[in-house]
PDB file of C-alpha atoms in Angstrom:
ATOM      1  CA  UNK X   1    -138.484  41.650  11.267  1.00 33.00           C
ATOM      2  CA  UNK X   2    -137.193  44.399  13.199  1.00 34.00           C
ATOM      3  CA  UNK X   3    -139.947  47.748  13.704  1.00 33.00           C
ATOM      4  CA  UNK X   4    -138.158  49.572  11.316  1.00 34.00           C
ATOM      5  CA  UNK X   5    -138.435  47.490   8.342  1.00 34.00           C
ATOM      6  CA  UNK X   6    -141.729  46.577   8.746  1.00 36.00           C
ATOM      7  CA  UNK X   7    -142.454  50.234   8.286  1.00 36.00           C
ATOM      8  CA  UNK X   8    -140.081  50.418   5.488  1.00 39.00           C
ATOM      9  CA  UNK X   9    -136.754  51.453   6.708  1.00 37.00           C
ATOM     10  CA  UNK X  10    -134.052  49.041   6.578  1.00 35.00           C
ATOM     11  CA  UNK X  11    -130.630  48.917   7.907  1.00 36.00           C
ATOM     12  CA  UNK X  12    -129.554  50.780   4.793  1.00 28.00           C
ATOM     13  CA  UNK X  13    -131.670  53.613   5.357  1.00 30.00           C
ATOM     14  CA  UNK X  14    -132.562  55.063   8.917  1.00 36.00           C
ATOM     15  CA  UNK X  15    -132.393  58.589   8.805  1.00 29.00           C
ATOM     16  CA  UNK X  16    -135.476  60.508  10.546  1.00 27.00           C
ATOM     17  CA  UNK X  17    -136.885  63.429   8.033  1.00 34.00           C
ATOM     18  CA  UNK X  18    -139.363  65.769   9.014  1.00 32.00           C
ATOM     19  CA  UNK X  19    -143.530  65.251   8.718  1.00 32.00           C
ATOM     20  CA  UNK X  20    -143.829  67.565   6.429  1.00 33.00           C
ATOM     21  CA  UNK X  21    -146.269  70.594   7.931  1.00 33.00           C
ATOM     22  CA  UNK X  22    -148.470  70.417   4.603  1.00 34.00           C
ATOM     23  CA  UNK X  23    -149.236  66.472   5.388  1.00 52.00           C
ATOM     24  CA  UNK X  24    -149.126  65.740   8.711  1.00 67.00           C
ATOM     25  CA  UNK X  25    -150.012  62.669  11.128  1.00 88.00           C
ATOM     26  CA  UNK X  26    -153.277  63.231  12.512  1.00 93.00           C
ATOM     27  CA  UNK X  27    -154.753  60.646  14.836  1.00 97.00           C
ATOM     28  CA  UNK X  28    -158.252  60.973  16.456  1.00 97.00           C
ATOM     29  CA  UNK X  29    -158.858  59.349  19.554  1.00 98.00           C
ATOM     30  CA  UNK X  30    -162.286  57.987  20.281  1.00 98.00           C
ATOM     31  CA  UNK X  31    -163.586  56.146  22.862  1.00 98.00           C
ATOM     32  CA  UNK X  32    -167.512  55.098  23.280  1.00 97.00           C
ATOM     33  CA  UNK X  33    -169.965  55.517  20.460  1.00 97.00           C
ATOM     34  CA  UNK X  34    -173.587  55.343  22.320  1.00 95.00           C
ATOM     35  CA  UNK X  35    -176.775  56.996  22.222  1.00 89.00           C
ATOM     36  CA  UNK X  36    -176.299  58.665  25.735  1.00 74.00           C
ATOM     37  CA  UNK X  37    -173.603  61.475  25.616  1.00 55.00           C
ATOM     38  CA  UNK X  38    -174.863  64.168  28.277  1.00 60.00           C
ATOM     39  CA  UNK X  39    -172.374  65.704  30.762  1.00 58.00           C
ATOM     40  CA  UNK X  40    -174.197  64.083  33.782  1.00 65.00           C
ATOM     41  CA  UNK X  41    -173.925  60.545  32.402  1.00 78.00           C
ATOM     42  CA  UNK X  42    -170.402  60.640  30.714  1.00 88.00           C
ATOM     43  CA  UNK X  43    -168.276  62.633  33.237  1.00 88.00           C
ATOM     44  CA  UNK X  44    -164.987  61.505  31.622  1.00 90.00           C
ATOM     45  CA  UNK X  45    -166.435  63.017  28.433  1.00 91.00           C
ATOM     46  CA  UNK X  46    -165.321  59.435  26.144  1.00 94.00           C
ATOM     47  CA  UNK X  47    -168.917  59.594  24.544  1.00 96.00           C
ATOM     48  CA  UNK X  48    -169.946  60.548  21.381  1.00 97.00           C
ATOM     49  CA  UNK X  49    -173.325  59.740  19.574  1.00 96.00           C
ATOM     50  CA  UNK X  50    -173.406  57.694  16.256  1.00 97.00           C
ATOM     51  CA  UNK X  51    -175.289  61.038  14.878  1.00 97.00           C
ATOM     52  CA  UNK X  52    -171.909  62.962  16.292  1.00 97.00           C
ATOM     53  CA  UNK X  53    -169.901  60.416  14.650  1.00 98.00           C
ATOM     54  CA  UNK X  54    -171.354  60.400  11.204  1.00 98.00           C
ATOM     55  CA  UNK X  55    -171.471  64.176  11.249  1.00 97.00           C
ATOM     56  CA  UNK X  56    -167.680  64.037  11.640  1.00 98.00           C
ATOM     57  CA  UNK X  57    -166.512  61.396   9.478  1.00 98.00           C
ATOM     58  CA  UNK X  58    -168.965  63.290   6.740  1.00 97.00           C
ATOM     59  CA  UNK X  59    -167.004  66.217   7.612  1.00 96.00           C
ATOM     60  CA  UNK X  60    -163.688  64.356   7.143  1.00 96.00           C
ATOM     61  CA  UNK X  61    -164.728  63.152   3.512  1.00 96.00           C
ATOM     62  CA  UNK X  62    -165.984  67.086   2.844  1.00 96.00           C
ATOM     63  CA  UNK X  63    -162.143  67.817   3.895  1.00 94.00           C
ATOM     64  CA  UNK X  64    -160.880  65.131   0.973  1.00 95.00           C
ATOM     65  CA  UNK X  65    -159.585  62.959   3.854  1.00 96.00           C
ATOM     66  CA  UNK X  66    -159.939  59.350   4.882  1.00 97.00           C
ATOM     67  CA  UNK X  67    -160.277  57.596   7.945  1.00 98.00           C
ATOM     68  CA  UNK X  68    -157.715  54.206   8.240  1.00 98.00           C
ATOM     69  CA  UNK X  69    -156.107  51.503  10.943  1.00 98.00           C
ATOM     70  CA  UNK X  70    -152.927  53.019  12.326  1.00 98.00           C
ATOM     71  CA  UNK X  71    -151.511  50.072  10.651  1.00 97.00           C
ATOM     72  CA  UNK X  72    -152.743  51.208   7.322  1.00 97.00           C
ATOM     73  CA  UNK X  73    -151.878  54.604   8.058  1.00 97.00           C
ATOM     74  CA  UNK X  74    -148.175  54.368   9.295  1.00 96.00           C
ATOM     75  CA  UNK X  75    -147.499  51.816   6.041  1.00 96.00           C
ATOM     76  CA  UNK X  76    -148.740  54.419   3.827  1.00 95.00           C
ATOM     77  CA  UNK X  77    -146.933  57.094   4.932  1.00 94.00           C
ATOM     78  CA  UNK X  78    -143.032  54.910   4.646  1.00 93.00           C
ATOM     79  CA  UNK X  79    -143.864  54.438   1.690  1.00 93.00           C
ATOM     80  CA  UNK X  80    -144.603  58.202   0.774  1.00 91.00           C
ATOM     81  CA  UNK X  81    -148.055  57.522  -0.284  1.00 92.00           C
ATOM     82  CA  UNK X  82    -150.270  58.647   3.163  1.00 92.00           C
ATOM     83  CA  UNK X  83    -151.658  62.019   2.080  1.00 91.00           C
ATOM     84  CA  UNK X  84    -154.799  62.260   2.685  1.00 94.00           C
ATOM     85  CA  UNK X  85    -155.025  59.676   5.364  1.00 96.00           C
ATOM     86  CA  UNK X  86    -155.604  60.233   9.043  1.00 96.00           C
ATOM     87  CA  UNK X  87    -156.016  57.731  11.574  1.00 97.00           C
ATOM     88  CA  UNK X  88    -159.012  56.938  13.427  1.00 98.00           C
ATOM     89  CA  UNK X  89    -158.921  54.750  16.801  1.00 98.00           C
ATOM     90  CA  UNK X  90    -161.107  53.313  19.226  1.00 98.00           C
ATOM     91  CA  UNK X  91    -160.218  53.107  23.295  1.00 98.00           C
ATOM     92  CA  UNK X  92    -161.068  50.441  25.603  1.00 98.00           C
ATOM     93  CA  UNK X  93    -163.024  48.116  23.254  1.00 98.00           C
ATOM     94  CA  UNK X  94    -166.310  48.968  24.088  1.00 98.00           C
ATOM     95  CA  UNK X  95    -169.210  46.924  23.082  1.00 98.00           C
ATOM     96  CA  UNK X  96    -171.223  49.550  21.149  1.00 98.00           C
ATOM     97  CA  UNK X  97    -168.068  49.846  18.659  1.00 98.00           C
ATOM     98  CA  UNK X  98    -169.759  46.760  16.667  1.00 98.00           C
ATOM     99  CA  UNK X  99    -173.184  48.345  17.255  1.00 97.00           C
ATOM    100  CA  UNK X 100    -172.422  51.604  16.307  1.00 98.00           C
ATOM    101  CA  UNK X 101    -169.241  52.915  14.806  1.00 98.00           C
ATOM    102  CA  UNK X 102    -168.840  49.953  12.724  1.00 98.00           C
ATOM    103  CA  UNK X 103    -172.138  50.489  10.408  1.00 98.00           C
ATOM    104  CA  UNK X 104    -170.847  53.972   9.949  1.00 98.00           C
ATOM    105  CA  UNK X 105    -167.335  53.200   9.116  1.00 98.00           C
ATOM    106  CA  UNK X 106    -168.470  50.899   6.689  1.00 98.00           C
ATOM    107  CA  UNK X 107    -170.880  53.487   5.315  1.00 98.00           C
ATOM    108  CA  UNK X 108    -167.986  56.096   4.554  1.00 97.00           C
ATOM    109  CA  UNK X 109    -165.759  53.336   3.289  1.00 97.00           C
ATOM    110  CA  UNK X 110    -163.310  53.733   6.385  1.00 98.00           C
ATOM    111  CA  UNK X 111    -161.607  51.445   8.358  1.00 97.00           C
ATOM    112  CA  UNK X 112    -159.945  52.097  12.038  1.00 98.00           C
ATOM    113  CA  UNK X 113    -158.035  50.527  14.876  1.00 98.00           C
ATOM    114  CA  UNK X 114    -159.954  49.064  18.210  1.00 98.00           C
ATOM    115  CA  UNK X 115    -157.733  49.148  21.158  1.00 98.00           C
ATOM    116  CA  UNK X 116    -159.341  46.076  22.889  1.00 98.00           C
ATOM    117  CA  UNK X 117    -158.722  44.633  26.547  1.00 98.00           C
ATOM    118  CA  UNK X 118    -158.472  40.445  26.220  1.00 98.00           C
ATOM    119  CA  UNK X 119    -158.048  39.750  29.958  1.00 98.00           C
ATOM    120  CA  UNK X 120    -161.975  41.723  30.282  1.00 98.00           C
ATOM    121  CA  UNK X 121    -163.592  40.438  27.648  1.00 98.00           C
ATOM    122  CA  UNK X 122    -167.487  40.962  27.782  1.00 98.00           C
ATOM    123  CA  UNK X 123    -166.546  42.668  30.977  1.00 98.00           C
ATOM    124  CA  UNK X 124    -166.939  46.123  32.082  1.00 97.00           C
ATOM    125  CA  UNK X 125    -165.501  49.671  32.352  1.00 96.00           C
ATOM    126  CA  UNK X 126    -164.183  49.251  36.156  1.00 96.00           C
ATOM    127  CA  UNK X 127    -161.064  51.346  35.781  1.00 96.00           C
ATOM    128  CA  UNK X 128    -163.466  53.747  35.414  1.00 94.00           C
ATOM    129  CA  UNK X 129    -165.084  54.975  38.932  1.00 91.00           C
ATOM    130  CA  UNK X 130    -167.543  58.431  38.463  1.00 89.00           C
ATOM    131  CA  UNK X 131    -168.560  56.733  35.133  1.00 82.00           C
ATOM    132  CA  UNK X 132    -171.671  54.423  34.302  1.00 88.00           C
ATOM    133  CA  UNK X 133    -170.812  50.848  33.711  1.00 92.00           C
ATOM    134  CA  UNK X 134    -170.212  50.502  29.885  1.00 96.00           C
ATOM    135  CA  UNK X 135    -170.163  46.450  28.409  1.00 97.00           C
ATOM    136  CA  UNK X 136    -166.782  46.070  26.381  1.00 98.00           C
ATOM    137  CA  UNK X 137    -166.671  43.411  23.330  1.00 98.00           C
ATOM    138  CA  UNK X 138    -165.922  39.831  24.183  1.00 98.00           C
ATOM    139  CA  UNK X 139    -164.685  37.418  21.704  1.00 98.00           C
ATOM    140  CA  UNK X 140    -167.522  37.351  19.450  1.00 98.00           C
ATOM    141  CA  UNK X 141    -167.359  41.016  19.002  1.00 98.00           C
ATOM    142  CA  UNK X 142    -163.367  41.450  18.621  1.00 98.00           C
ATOM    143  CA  UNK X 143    -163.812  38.621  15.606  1.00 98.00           C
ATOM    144  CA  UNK X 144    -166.238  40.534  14.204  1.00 98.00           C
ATOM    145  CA  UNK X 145    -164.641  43.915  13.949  1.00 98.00           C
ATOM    146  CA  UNK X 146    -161.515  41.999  12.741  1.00 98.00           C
ATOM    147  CA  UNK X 147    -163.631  39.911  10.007  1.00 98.00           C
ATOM    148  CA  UNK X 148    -164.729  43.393   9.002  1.00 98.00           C
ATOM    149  CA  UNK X 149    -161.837  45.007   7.952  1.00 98.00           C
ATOM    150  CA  UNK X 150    -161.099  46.661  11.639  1.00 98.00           C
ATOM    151  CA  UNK X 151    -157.518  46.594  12.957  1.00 98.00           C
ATOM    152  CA  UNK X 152    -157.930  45.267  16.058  1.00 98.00           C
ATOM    153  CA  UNK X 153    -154.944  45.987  18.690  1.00 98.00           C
ATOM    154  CA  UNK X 154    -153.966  46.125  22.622  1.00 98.00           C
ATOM    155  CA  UNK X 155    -154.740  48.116  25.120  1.00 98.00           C
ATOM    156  CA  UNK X 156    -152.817  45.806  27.702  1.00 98.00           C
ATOM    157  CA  UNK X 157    -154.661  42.911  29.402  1.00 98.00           C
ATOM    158  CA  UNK X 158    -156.766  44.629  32.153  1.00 98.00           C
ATOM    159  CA  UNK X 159    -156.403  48.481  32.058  1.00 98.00           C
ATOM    160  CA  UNK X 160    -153.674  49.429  34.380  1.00 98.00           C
ATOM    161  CA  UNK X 161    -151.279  52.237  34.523  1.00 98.00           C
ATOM    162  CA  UNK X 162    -148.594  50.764  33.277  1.00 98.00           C
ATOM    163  CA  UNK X 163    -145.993  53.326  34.702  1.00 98.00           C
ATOM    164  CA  UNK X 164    -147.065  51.891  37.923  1.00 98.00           C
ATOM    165  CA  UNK X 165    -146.685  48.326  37.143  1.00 98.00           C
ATOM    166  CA  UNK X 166    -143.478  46.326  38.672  1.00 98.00           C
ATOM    167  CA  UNK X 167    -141.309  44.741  35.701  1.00 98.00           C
ATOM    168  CA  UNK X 168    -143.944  41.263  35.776  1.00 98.00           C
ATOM    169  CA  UNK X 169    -146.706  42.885  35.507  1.00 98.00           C
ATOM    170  CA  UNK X 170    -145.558  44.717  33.078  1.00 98.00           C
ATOM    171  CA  UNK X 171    -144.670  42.330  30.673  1.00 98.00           C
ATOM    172  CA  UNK X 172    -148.099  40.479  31.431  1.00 98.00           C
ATOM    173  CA  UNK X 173    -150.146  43.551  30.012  1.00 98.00           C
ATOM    174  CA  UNK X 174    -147.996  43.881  27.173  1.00 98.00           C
ATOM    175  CA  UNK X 175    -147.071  40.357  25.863  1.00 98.00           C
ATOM    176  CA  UNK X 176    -149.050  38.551  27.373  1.00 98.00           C
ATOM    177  CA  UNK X 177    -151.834  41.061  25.847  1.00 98.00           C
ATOM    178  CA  UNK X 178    -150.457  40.420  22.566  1.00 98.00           C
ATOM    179  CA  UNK X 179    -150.280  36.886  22.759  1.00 98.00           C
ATOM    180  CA  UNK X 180    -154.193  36.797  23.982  1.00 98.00           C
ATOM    181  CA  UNK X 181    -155.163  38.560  21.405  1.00 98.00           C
ATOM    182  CA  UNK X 182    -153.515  37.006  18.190  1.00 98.00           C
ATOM    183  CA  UNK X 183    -154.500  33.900  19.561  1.00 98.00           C
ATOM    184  CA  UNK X 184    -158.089  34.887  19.835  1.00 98.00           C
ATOM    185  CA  UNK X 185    -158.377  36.386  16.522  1.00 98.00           C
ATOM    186  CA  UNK X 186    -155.883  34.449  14.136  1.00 98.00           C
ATOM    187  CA  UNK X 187    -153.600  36.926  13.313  1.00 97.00           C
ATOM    188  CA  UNK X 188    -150.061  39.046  14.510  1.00 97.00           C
ATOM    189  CA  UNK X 189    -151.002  42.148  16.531  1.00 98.00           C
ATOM    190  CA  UNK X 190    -149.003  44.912  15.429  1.00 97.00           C
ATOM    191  CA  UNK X 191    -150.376  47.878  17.891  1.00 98.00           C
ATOM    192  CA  UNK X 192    -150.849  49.059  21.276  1.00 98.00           C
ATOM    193  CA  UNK X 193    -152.142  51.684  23.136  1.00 98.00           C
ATOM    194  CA  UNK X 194    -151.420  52.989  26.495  1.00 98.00           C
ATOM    195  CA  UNK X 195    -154.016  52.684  29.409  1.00 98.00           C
ATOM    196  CA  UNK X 196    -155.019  56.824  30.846  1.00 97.00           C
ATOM    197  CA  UNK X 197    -152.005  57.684  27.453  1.00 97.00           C
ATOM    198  CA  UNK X 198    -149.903  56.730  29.942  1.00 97.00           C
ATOM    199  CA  UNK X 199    -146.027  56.010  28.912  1.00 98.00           C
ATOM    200  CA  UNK X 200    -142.833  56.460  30.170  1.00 98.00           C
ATOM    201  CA  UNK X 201    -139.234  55.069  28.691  1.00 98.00           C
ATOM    202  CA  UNK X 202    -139.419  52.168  30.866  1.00 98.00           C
ATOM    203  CA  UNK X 203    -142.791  51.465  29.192  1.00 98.00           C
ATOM    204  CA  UNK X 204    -142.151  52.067  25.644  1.00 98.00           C
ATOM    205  CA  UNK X 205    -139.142  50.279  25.808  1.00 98.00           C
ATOM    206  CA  UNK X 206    -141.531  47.178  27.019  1.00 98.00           C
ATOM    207  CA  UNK X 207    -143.588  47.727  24.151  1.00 98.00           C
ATOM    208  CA  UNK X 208    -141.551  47.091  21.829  1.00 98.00           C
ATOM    209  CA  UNK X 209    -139.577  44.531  22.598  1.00 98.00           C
ATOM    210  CA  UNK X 210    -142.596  42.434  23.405  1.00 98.00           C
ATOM    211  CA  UNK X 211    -142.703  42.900  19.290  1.00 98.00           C
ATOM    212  CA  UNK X 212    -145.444  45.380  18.653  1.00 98.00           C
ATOM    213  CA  UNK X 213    -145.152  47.738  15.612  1.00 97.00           C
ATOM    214  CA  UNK X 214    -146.324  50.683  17.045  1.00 98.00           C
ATOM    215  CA  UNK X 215    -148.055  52.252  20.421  1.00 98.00           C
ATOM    216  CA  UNK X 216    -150.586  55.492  20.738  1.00 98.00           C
ATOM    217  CA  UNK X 217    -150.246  57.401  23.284  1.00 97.00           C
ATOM    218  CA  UNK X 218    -152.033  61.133  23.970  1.00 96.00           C
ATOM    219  CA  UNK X 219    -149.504  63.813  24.332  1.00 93.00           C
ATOM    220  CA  UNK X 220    -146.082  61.946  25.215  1.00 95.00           C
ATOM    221  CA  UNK X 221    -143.840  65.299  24.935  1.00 93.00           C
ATOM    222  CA  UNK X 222    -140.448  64.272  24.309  1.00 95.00           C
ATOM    223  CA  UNK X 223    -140.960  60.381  23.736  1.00 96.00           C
ATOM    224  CA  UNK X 224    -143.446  61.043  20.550  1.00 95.00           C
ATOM    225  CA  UNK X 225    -142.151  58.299  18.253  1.00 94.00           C
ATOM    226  CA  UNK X 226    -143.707  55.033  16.228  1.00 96.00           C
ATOM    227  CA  UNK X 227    -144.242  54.030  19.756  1.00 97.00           C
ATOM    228  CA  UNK X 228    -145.341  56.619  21.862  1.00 97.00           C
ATOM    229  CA  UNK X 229    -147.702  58.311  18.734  1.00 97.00           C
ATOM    230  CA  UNK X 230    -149.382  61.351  20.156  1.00 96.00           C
ATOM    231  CA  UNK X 231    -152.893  61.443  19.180  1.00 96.00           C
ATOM    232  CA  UNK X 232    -155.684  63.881  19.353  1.00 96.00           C
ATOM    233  CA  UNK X 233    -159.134  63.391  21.691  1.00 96.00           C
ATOM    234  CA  UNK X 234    -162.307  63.799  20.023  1.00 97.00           C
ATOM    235  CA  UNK X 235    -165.831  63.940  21.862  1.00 95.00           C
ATOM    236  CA  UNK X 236    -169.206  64.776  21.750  1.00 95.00           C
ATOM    237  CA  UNK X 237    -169.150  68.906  21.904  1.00 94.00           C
ATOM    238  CA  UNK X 238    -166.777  68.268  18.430  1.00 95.00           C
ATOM    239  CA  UNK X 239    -168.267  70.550  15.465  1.00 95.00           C
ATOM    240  CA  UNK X 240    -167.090  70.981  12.417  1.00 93.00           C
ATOM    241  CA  UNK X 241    -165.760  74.126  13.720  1.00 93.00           C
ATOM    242  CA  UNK X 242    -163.578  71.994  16.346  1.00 94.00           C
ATOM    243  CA  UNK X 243    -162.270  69.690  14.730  1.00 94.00           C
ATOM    244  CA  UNK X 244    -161.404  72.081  12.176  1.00 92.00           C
ATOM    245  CA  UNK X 245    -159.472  73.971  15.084  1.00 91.00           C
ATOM    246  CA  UNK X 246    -158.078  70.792  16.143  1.00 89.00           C
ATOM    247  CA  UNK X 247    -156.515  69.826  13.020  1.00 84.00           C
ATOM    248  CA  UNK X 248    -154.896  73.262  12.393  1.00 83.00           C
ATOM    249  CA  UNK X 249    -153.109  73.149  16.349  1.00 82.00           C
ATOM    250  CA  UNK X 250    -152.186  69.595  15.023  1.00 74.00           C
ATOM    251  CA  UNK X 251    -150.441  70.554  12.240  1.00 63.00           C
ATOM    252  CA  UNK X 252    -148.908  73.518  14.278  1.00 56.00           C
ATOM    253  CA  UNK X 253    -147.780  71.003  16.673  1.00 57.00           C
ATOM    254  CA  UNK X 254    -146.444  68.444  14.811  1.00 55.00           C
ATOM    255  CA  UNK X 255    -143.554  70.236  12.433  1.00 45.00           C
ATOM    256  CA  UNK X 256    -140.662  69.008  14.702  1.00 41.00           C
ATOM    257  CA  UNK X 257    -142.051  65.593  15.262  1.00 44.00           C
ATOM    258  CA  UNK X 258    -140.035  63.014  13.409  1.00 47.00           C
ATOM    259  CA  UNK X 259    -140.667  59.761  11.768  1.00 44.00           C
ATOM    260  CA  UNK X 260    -138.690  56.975   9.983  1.00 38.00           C
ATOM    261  CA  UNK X 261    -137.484  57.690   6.526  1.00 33.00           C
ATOM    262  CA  UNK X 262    -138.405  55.698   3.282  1.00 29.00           C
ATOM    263  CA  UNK X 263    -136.158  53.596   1.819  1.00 29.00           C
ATOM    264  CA  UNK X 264    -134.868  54.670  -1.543  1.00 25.00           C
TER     265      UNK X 264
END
């Protein structure tokens, strides 16, 4: 099934429409959920607390919006049906996504994606050199969040910059992610997510030929398609006020950003 129909475009129908300004695709970008989230100890700022995180998925229901999977929220919307819906994912796989984020997803009735790393499972953050060790889910944990109603997708093998990587390695961190990874939890992977957002042609093109649905990126300028999705950071300092800033700047940003059309 090519990555158009699966999103519900067919050969029939593959003109591009416009996201419609008064709905558009918003995707948060998380990383950490932990109970330590001050500037000395989380210099890359991917920390929030779970009290942070509740406070803004409360403020997400207050705005008559949902949290979902970037499966479940790409589906939705080629079909017509995603108003309403934004998407809500997780970076690196980190171990206190089960301890944390999951209770309170499952307390506002949301669901998300986990961008995990299966050739560091139950390792550590290492990529990551001014910042603490954090513990990232091993296979335990990634069944889990799966078993629980969590999309759980790629973020390559290891954690490399993949616009670095020679053609091999390439294809290692990307199929041979996705391989790992619907091995280890019974199921097709449909999504990936670029190491540091990083993407360029080369890499996208990769992506999806090694069969994955869709890839999130952060701010891939003129590649921003169903895989390079551009996505929007959220951390600790994130009020109400924020985010409600954020969204709007979305929404700004986002008129001329196309998608696939639905079939009629």
């Amino acid at each position: 099934m090519s990555v158009d129909t699966a999103f519900g475009e067919t050969s029939r129908s593959r003109r591009m429409r416009h996201w419609l300004p008064e709905a558009p695709m918003w995707v948060a970008m998380y990383h950490s959920v932990d109970n330590c989230a001050d500037r000395a100890d989380d210099p890359y700022k991917i920390t929030v607390t779970p009290e942070r995180l509740a406070a803004q998925l409360r403020w997400l229901r207050r705005q008559g919006l949902r949290g979902v999977s970037m499966t479940r929220l790409l589906t939705a919307r080629a079909r017509g049906a995603g108003r309403g819906l934004v998407g809500l994912t997780f970076d690196d796989g980190y171990a206190d996504f089960v301890d944390h984020a999951l209770p309170l997803l499952h307390r506002y009735d949301f669901d998300a994606t986990v961008f995990v790393l299966p050739g560091r499972l139950a390792g550590d953050n290492a990529w990551d050199p001014l910042g603490p060790r954090k513990p990232l889910l091993g296979a335990e944990g990634i069944r889990r969040a799966a078993a629980e109603g969590m999309e759980v997708a790629s973020h390559g093998l290891t954690h490399v910059d993949l616009t670095g990587a020679d053609d091999r390695l390439l294809w290692q961190e990307t199929s041979g992610s996705r391989v790992a990874l619907s091995d280890l939890i019974g199921r097709e992977v449909e999504g990936f997510c670029y190491p540091y957002g990083a993407v360029d042609r080369r890499v996208a093109e990769t992506v999806r030929a090694a069969g994955y649905r869709y890839a999130c990126a952060i701010s891939p300028g003129p590649l921003t398609g169903v895989h390079a999705l551009p996505r929007v950071h959220i951390g600790q300092e994130d009020t109400a006020l924020r985010l409600q800033l954020k969204l709007r700047l979305s929404r700004l940003r986002r008129r001329a950003v196309r998608e696939p059309a639905v079939t009629e």
